[in-house]
JSON list of C-alpha atoms in Angstrom, two decimals:
[
{"chain": "B", "resi": 277, "resn": "UNK", "atom": "CA", "xyz": [8.91, 14.57, -4.15]},
{"chain": "B", "resi": 278, "resn": "UNK", "atom": "CA", "xyz": [11.54, 12.74, -6.11]},
{"chain": "B", "resi": 279, "resn": "UNK", "atom": "CA", "xyz": [13.53, 10.27, -4.06]},
{"chain": "B", "resi": 280, "resn": "UNK", "atom": "CA", "xyz": [15.12, 8.62, -7.07]},
{"chain": "B", "resi": 281, "resn": "UNK", "atom": "CA", "xyz": [18.57, 9.71, -5.89]},
{"chain": "B", "resi": 282, "resn": "UNK", "atom": "CA", "xyz": [18.00, 8.11, -2.48]},
{"chain": "B", "resi": 283, "resn": "UNK", "atom": "CA", "xyz": [19.68, 4.98, -1.21]},
{"chain": "B", "resi": 284, "resn": "UNK", "atom": "CA", "xyz": [18.63, 1.79, -2.90]},
{"chain": "B", "resi": 285, "resn": "UNK", "atom": "CA", "xyz": [16.87, 3.20, -5.97]},
{"chain": "B", "resi": 286, "resn": "UNK", "atom": "CA", "xyz": [16.98, 0.66, -8.80]},
{"chain": "B", "resi": 287, "resn": "UNK", "atom": "CA", "xyz": [18.15, 2.01, -12.17]},
{"chain": "B", "resi": 288, "resn": "UNK", "atom": "CA", "xyz": [15.48, 4.11, -13.92]},
{"chain": "B", "resi": 289, "resn": "UNK", "atom": "CA", "xyz": [13.21, 4.15, -10.85]},
{"chain": "B", "resi": 290, "resn": "UNK", "atom": "CA", "xyz": [11.76, 7.34, -9.38]},
{"chain": "B", "resi": 291, "resn": "UNK", "atom": "CA", "xyz": [9.24, 8.08, -6.66]},
{"chain": "B", "resi": 292, "resn": "UNK", "atom": "CA", "xyz": [6.81, 10.99, -6.90]},
{"chain": "B", "resi": 293, "resn": "UNK", "atom": "CA", "xyz": [3.58, 12.08, -5.31]},
{"chain": "B", "resi": 294, "resn": "UNK", "atom": "CA", "xyz": [0.59, 10.19, -6.65]},
{"chain": "B", "resi": 295, "resn": "UNK", "atom": "CA", "xyz": [-1.53, 12.04, -9.20]},
{"chain": "B", "resi": 296, "resn": "UNK", "atom": "CA", "xyz": [-5.20, 11.58, -10.01]},
{"chain": "B", "resi": 297, "resn": "UNK", "atom": "CA", "xyz": [-4.22, 10.14, -13.40]},
{"chain": "B", "resi": 298, "resn": "UNK", "atom": "CA", "xyz": [-2.50, 7.22, -11.63]},
{"chain": "B", "resi": 299, "resn": "UNK", "atom": "CA", "xyz": [-5.96, 5.80, -10.87]},
{"chain": "B", "resi": 300, "resn": "UNK", "atom": "CA", "xyz": [-6.02, 4.05, -14.25]},
{"chain": "B", "resi": 301, "resn": "UNK", "atom": "CA", "xyz": [-2.88, 2.08, -13.35]},
{"chain": "B", "resi": 302, "resn": "UNK", "atom": "CA", "xyz": [-4.26, 1.21, -9.92]},
{"chain": "B", "resi": 303, "resn": "UNK", "atom": "CA", "xyz": [-7.39, -0.18, -11.58]},
{"chain": "B", "resi": 304, "resn": "UNK", "atom": "CA", "xyz": [-5.35, -2.21, -14.07]},
{"chain": "B", "resi": 305, "resn": "UNK", "atom": "CA", "xyz": [-3.31, -3.73, -11.25]},
{"chain": "B", "resi": 306, "resn": "UNK", "atom": "CA", "xyz": [-6.36, -4.52, -9.13]},
{"chain": "B", "resi": 307, "resn": "UNK", "atom": "CA", "xyz": [-8.09, -6.14, -12.12]},
{"chain": "B", "resi": 308, "resn": "UNK", "atom": "CA", "xyz": [-5.08, -8.41, -12.74]},
{"chain": "B", "resi": 309, "resn": "UNK", "atom": "CA", "xyz": [-6.02, -11.88, -11.41]},
{"chain": "B", "resi": 310, "resn": "UNK", "atom": "CA", "xyz": [-2.55, -12.38, -9.91]},
{"chain": "B", "resi": 311, "resn": "UNK", "atom": "CA", "xyz": [-3.02, -9.23, -7.81]},
{"chain": "B", "resi": 312, "resn": "UNK", "atom": "CA", "xyz": [-6.80, -9.28, -7.34]},
{"chain": "B", "resi": 313, "resn": "UNK", "atom": "CA", "xyz": [-6.52, -12.54, -5.40]},
{"chain": "B", "resi": 314, "resn": "UNK", "atom": "CA", "xyz": [-4.78, -10.61, -2.57]},
{"chain": "B", "resi": 315, "resn": "UNK", "atom": "CA", "xyz": [-7.48, -7.95, -2.21]},
{"chain": "B", "resi": 316, "resn": "UNK", "atom": "CA", "xyz": [-11.06, -8.23, -0.94]},
{"chain": "B", "resi": 317, "resn": "UNK", "atom": "CA", "xyz": [-12.81, -6.67, -3.95]},
{"chain": "B", "resi": 318, "resn": "UNK", "atom": "CA", "xyz": [-14.97, -9.19, -5.85]},
{"chain": "B", "resi": 319, "resn": "UNK", "atom": "CA", "xyz": [-15.72, -7.44, -9.14]},
{"chain": "B", "resi": 320, "resn": "UNK", "atom": "CA", "xyz": [-15.11, -4.33, -11.25]},
{"chain": "B", "resi": 321, "resn": "UNK", "atom": "CA", "xyz": [-17.73, -2.26, -9.41]},
{"chain": "B", "resi": 322, "resn": "UNK", "atom": "CA", "xyz": [-15.99, -2.92, -6.09]},
{"chain": "B", "resi": 323, "resn": "UNK", "atom": "CA", "xyz": [-12.59, -2.28, -7.67]},
{"chain": "B", "resi": 324, "resn": "UNK", "atom": "CA", "xyz": [-13.81, 1.07, -9.03]},
{"chain": "B", "resi": 325, "resn": "UNK", "atom": "CA", "xyz": [-14.97, 1.98, -5.51]},
{"chain": "B", "resi": 326, "resn": "UNK", "atom": "CA", "xyz": [-11.61, 0.95, -4.01]},
{"chain": "B", "resi": 327, "resn": "UNK", "atom": "CA", "xyz": [-9.67, 2.91, -6.63]},
{"chain": "B", "resi": 328, "resn": "UNK", "atom": "CA", "xyz": [-11.74, 6.03, -5.92]},
{"chain": "B", "resi": 329, "resn": "UNK", "atom": "CA", "xyz": [-11.13, 5.74, -2.16]},
{"chain": "B", "resi": 330, "resn": "UNK", "atom": "CA", "xyz": [-7.44, 4.91, -2.49]},
{"chain": "B", "resi": 331, "resn": "UNK", "atom": "CA", "xyz": [-6.57, 7.56, -5.08]},
{"chain": "B", "resi": 332, "resn": "UNK", "atom": "CA", "xyz": [-8.43, 10.33, -3.19]},
{"chain": "B", "resi": 333, "resn": "UNK", "atom": "CA", "xyz": [-5.49, 10.59, -0.78]},
{"chain": "B", "resi": 334, "resn": "UNK", "atom": "CA", "xyz": [-3.37, 12.14, -3.55]},
{"chain": "B", "resi": 335, "resn": "UNK", "atom": "CA", "xyz": [-4.84, 15.52, -2.47]},
{"chain": "B", "resi": 336, "resn": "UNK", "atom": "CA", "xyz": [-2.99, 15.33, 0.85]},
{"chain": "B", "resi": 337, "resn": "UNK", "atom": "CA", "xyz": [0.36, 14.37, -0.70]},
{"chain": "B", "resi": 338, "resn": "UNK", "atom": "CA", "xyz": [0.36, 11.22, 1.43]},
{"chain": "B", "resi": 339, "resn": "UNK", "atom": "CA", "xyz": [0.45, 8.82, -1.51]},
{"chain": "B", "resi": 340, "resn": "UNK", "atom": "CA", "xyz": [3.50, 7.95, -3.57]},
{"chain": "B", "resi": 341, "resn": "UNK", "atom": "CA", "xyz": [3.75, 6.46, -7.04]},
{"chain": "B", "resi": 342, "resn": "UNK", "atom": "CA", "xyz": [6.88, 4.64, -8.08]},
{"chain": "B", "resi": 343, "resn": "UNK", "atom": "CA", "xyz": [7.80, 4.70, -11.76]},
{"chain": "B", "resi": 344, "resn": "UNK", "atom": "CA", "xyz": [10.26, 2.79, -13.86]},
{"chain": "B", "resi": 345, "resn": "UNK", "atom": "CA", "xyz": [11.37, 4.74, -16.92]},
{"chain": "B", "resi": 346, "resn": "UNK", "atom": "CA", "xyz": [8.43, 7.13, -16.25]},
{"chain": "B", "resi": 347, "resn": "UNK", "atom": "CA", "xyz": [5.80, 4.33, -16.25]},
{"chain": "B", "resi": 348, "resn": "UNK", "atom": "CA", "xyz": [3.87, 3.89, -12.97]},
{"chain": "B", "resi": 349, "resn": "UNK", "atom": "CA", "xyz": [4.55, 0.47, -11.47]},
{"chain": "B", "resi": 350, "resn": "UNK", "atom": "CA", "xyz": [3.34, 0.81, -7.88]},
{"chain": "B", "resi": 351, "resn": "UNK", "atom": "CA", "xyz": [1.54, 3.00, -5.35]},
{"chain": "B", "resi": 352, "resn": "UNK", "atom": "CA", "xyz": [1.78, 3.29, -1.58]},
{"chain": "B", "resi": 353, "resn": "UNK", "atom": "CA", "xyz": [-0.68, 5.39, 0.40]},
{"chain": "B", "resi": 354, "resn": "UNK", "atom": "CA", "xyz": [-0.87, 6.55, 4.00]},
{"chain": "B", "resi": 355, "resn": "UNK", "atom": "CA", "xyz": [-4.46, 6.52, 5.24]},
{"chain": "B", "resi": 356, "resn": "UNK", "atom": "CA", "xyz": [-4.12, 9.57, 7.46]},
{"chain": "B", "resi": 357, "resn": "UNK", "atom": "CA", "xyz": [-6.28, 9.85, 10.57]},
{"chain": "B", "resi": 358, "resn": "UNK", "atom": "CA", "xyz": [-8.51, 12.93, 10.88]},
{"chain": "B", "resi": 359, "resn": "UNK", "atom": "CA", "xyz": [-8.44, 13.02, 14.71]},
{"chain": "B", "resi": 360, "resn": "UNK", "atom": "CA", "xyz": [-5.52, 14.48, 16.70]},
{"chain": "B", "resi": 361, "resn": "UNK", "atom": "CA", "xyz": [-5.50, 11.64, 19.24]},
{"chain": "B", "resi": 362, "resn": "UNK", "atom": "CA", "xyz": [-4.99, 9.16, 16.39]},
{"chain": "B", "resi": 363, "resn": "UNK", "atom": "CA", "xyz": [-2.65, 11.24, 14.23]},
{"chain": "B", "resi": 364, "resn": "UNK", "atom": "CA", "xyz": [0.51, 9.55, 15.60]},
{"chain": "B", "resi": 365, "resn": "UNK", "atom": "CA", "xyz": [-0.41, 6.28, 13.84]},
{"chain": "B", "resi": 366, "resn": "UNK", "atom": "CA", "xyz": [-1.49, 5.35, 10.36]},
{"chain": "B", "resi": 367, "resn": "UNK", "atom": "CA", "xyz": [-2.50, 2.38, 8.24]},
{"chain": "B", "resi": 368, "resn": "UNK", "atom": "CA", "xyz": [-1.01, 2.18, 4.79]},
{"chain": "B", "resi": 369, "resn": "UNK", "atom": "CA", "xyz": [-1.58, 0.27, 1.58]},
{"chain": "B", "resi": 370, "resn": "UNK", "atom": "CA", "xyz": [0.91, -0.72, -1.07]},
{"chain": "B", "resi": 371, "resn": "UNK", "atom": "CA", "xyz": [0.57, -2.35, -4.48]},
{"chain": "B", "resi": 372, "resn": "UNK", "atom": "CA", "xyz": [3.18, -3.26, -7.07]},
{"chain": "B", "resi": 373, "resn": "UNK", "atom": "CA", "xyz": [2.13, -4.13, -10.60]},
{"chain": "B", "resi": 374, "resn": "UNK", "atom": "CA", "xyz": [2.77, -7.56, -12.08]},
{"chain": "B", "resi": 375, "resn": "UNK", "atom": "CA", "xyz": [6.15, -7.68, -13.77]},
{"chain": "B", "resi": 376, "resn": "UNK", "atom": "CA", "xyz": [7.68, -5.16, -11.36]},
{"chain": "B", "resi": 377, "resn": "UNK", "atom": "CA", "xyz": [8.04, -7.44, -8.35]},
{"chain": "B", "resi": 378, "resn": "UNK", "atom": "CA", "xyz": [11.30, -8.88, -7.03]},
{"chain": "B", "resi": 379, "resn": "UNK", "atom": "CA", "xyz": [13.32, -6.07, -8.64]},
{"chain": "B", "resi": 380, "resn": "UNK", "atom": "CA", "xyz": [13.81, -3.87, -5.55]},
{"chain": "B", "resi": 381, "resn": "UNK", "atom": "CA", "xyz": [10.93, -1.59, -6.58]},
{"chain": "B", "resi": 382, "resn": "UNK", "atom": "CA", "xyz": [8.66, -2.62, -3.70]},
{"chain": "B", "resi": 383, "resn": "UNK", "atom": "CA", "xyz": [11.49, -2.21, -1.21]},
{"chain": "B", "resi": 384, "resn": "UNK", "atom": "CA", "xyz": [12.30, 1.25, -2.50]},
{"chain": "B", "resi": 385, "resn": "UNK", "atom": "CA", "xyz": [8.62, 2.24, -2.34]},
{"chain": "B", "resi": 386, "resn": "UNK", "atom": "CA", "xyz": [8.41, 0.87, 1.23]},
{"chain": "B", "resi": 387, "resn": "UNK", "atom": "CA", "xyz": [11.45, 2.93, 2.25]},
{"chain": "B", "resi": 388, "resn": "UNK", "atom": "CA", "xyz": [9.96, 6.00, 0.59]},
{"chain": "B", "resi": 389, "resn": "UNK", "atom": "CA", "xyz": [6.51, 5.73, 2.21]},
{"chain": "B", "resi": 390, "resn": "UNK", "atom": "CA", "xyz": [8.06, 5.11, 5.63]},
{"chain": "B", "resi": 391, "resn": "UNK", "atom": "CA", "xyz": [10.27, 8.18, 5.19]},
{"chain": "B", "resi": 392, "resn": "UNK", "atom": "CA", "xyz": [7.28, 10.29, 4.13]},
{"chain": "B", "resi": 393, "resn": "UNK", "atom": "CA", "xyz": [5.25, 9.05, 7.11]},
{"chain": "B", "resi": 394, "resn": "UNK", "atom": "CA", "xyz": [7.94, 9.90, 9.63]},
{"chain": "B", "resi": 395, "resn": "UNK", "atom": "CA", "xyz": [9.34, 13.12, 8.20]},
{"chain": "B", "resi": 396, "resn": "UNK", "atom": "CA", "xyz": [6.32, 14.90, 6.71]},
{"chain": "B", "resi": 397, "resn": "UNK", "atom": "CA", "xyz": [3.43, 13.56, 8.78]},
{"chain": "B", "resi": 398, "resn": "UNK", "atom": "CA", "xyz": [5.27, 12.78, 12.05]},
{"chain": "B", "resi": 399, "resn": "UNK", "atom": "CA", "xyz": [3.79, 9.27, 12.11]},
{"chain": "B", "resi": 400, "resn": "UNK", "atom": "CA", "xyz": [5.19, 7.17, 14.95]},
{"chain": "B", "resi": 401, "resn": "UNK", "atom": "CA", "xyz": [3.44, 3.87, 14.26]},
{"chain": "B", "resi": 402, "resn": "UNK", "atom": "CA", "xyz": [2.64, 2.35, 10.85]},
{"chain": "B", "resi": 403, "resn": "UNK", "atom": "CA", "xyz": [0.30, -0.61, 10.54]},
{"chain": "B", "resi": 404, "resn": "UNK", "atom": "CA", "xyz": [-1.24, -2.71, 7.81]},
{"chain": "B", "resi": 405, "resn": "UNK", "atom": "CA", "xyz": [-3.45, -5.69, 7.17]},
{"chain": "B", "resi": 406, "resn": "UNK", "atom": "CA", "xyz": [-2.59, -8.42, 4.71]},
{"chain": "B", "resi": 407, "resn": "UNK", "atom": "CA", "xyz": [-4.00, -11.75, 3.56]},
{"chain": "B", "resi": 408, "resn": "UNK", "atom": "CA", "xyz": [-2.54, -14.48, 5.77]},
{"chain": "B", "resi": 409, "resn": "UNK", "atom": "CA", "xyz": [-0.92, -16.30, 2.82]},
{"chain": "B", "resi": 410, "resn": "UNK", "atom": "CA", "xyz": [0.26, -13.21, 0.92]},
{"chain": "B", "resi": 411, "resn": "UNK", "atom": "CA", "xyz": [3.97, -13.44, 0.02]},
{"chain": "B", "resi": 412, "resn": "UNK", "atom": "CA", "xyz": [4.22, -9.66, 0.61]},
{"chain": "B", "resi": 413, "resn": "UNK", "atom": "CA", "xyz": [4.45, -10.50, 4.32]},
{"chain": "B", "resi": 414, "resn": "UNK", "atom": "CA", "xyz": [8.12, -11.30, 3.67]},
{"chain": "B", "resi": 415, "resn": "UNK", "atom": "CA", "xyz": [8.66, -7.71, 2.53]},
{"chain": "B", "resi": 416, "resn": "UNK", "atom": "CA", "xyz": [6.91, -6.32, 5.61]},
{"chain": "B", "resi": 417, "resn": "UNK", "atom": "CA", "xyz": [8.96, -8.54, 7.93]},
{"chain": "B", "resi": 418, "resn": "UNK", "atom": "CA", "xyz": [12.19, -7.41, 6.25]},
{"chain": "B", "resi": 419, "resn": "UNK", "atom": "CA", "xyz": [11.17, -3.85, 7.06]},
{"chain": "B", "resi": 420, "resn": "UNK", "atom": "CA", "xyz": [10.64, -4.70, 10.73]},
{"chain": "B", "resi": 421, "resn": "UNK", "atom": "CA", "xyz": [6.85, -5.11, 10.82]},
{"chain": "B", "resi": 422, "resn": "UNK", "atom": "CA", "xyz": [5.62, -7.52, 13.48]},
{"chain": "B", "resi": 423, "resn": "UNK", "atom": "CA", "xyz": [2.33, -9.37, 13.67]},
{"chain": "B", "resi": 424, "resn": "UNK", "atom": "CA", "xyz": [0.02, -8.08, 16.40]},
{"chain": "B", "resi": 425, "resn": "UNK", "atom": "CA", "xyz": [-3.20, -9.86, 15.54]},
{"chain": "B", "resi": 426, "resn": "UNK", "atom": "CA", "xyz": [-4.96, -12.25, 13.23]},
{"chain": "B", "resi": 427, "resn": "UNK", "atom": "CA", "xyz": [-8.51, -12.85, 12.03]},
{"chain": "B", "resi": 428, "resn": "UNK", "atom": "CA", "xyz": [-9.08, -16.32, 10.61]},
{"chain": "B", "resi": 429, "resn": "UNK", "atom": "CA", "xyz": [-12.45, -15.83, 8.87]},
{"chain": "B", "resi": 430, "resn": "UNK", "atom": "CA", "xyz": [-12.00, -12.36, 7.37]},
{"chain": "B", "resi": 431, "resn": "UNK", "atom": "CA", "xyz": [-13.10, -13.06, 3.80]},
{"chain": "B", "resi": 432, "resn": "UNK", "atom": "CA", "xyz": [-15.42, -15.71, 2.50]},
{"chain": "B", "resi": 433, "resn": "UNK", "atom": "CA", "xyz": [-14.55, -16.84, -1.01]},
{"chain": "B", "resi": 434, "resn": "UNK", "atom": "CA", "xyz": [-17.03, -19.44, -2.21]},
{"chain": "B", "resi": 435, "resn": "UNK", "atom": "CA", "xyz": [-16.88, -22.13, 0.49]},
{"chain": "B", "resi": 436, "resn": "UNK", "atom": "CA", "xyz": [-13.64, -21.18, 2.22]},
{"chain": "B", "resi": 437, "resn": "UNK", "atom": "CA", "xyz": [-12.54, -18.51, 4.62]},
{"chain": "B", "resi": 438, "resn": "UNK", "atom": "CA", "xyz": [-9.37, -16.48, 4.17]},
{"chain": "B", "resi": 439, "resn": "UNK", "atom": "CA", "xyz": [-7.61, -14.92, 7.13]},
{"chain": "B", "resi": 440, "resn": "UNK", "atom": "CA", "xyz": [-5.79, -11.65, 7.53]},
{"chain": "B", "resi": 441, "resn": "UNK", "atom": "CA", "xyz": [-2.79, -10.65, 9.58]},
{"chain": "B", "resi": 442, "resn": "UNK", "atom": "CA", "xyz": [-2.36, -7.28, 11.29]},
{"chain": "B", "resi": 443, "resn": "UNK", "atom": "CA", "xyz": [1.21, -5.97, 11.37]},
{"chain": "B", "resi": 444, "resn": "UNK", "atom": "CA", "xyz": [2.80, -2.84, 12.81]},
{"chain": "B", "resi": 445, "resn": "UNK", "atom": "CA", "xyz": [6.10, -1.08, 13.20]},
{"chain": "B", "resi": 446, "resn": "UNK", "atom": "CA", "xyz": [7.25, 1.95, 15.17]},
{"chain": "B", "resi": 447, "resn": "UNK", "atom": "CA", "xyz": [9.23, 4.38, 13.03]}
]
């Protein structure tokens, strides 16, 4: 699934289905302190568990990896529902590696995962959860996601609580 010729693709950027080998990049990104601070995993053991769960969706071709000059720089995954009554909606996750942000790569990956959700999986409603202070919320808002809920004491980091915001968008 190459959408590199699609609208808005930055120079040298391609989107393809995620492969098992992309797990090593996902782990590197999640271990990066500038990225790790926006995810709930506390240590390498928890990150390994998250990588295993996230990357497993590659088997269903519901995960996309974006590359710049053939180097993976981000992944977006649809967490498909196994029950027919829930199959119209889906949560997704997205991560862009440090050094690849604010270059249009995240926007192109968002467009690509939304297209995949609607066209291949007939998803009607996409939703996500994000740290309340995460600057990625600006990206989600640009793509039409609206807040539908909030939890103020989601994560406890040392002596402070961090909230999360739930967002959704009909496709």
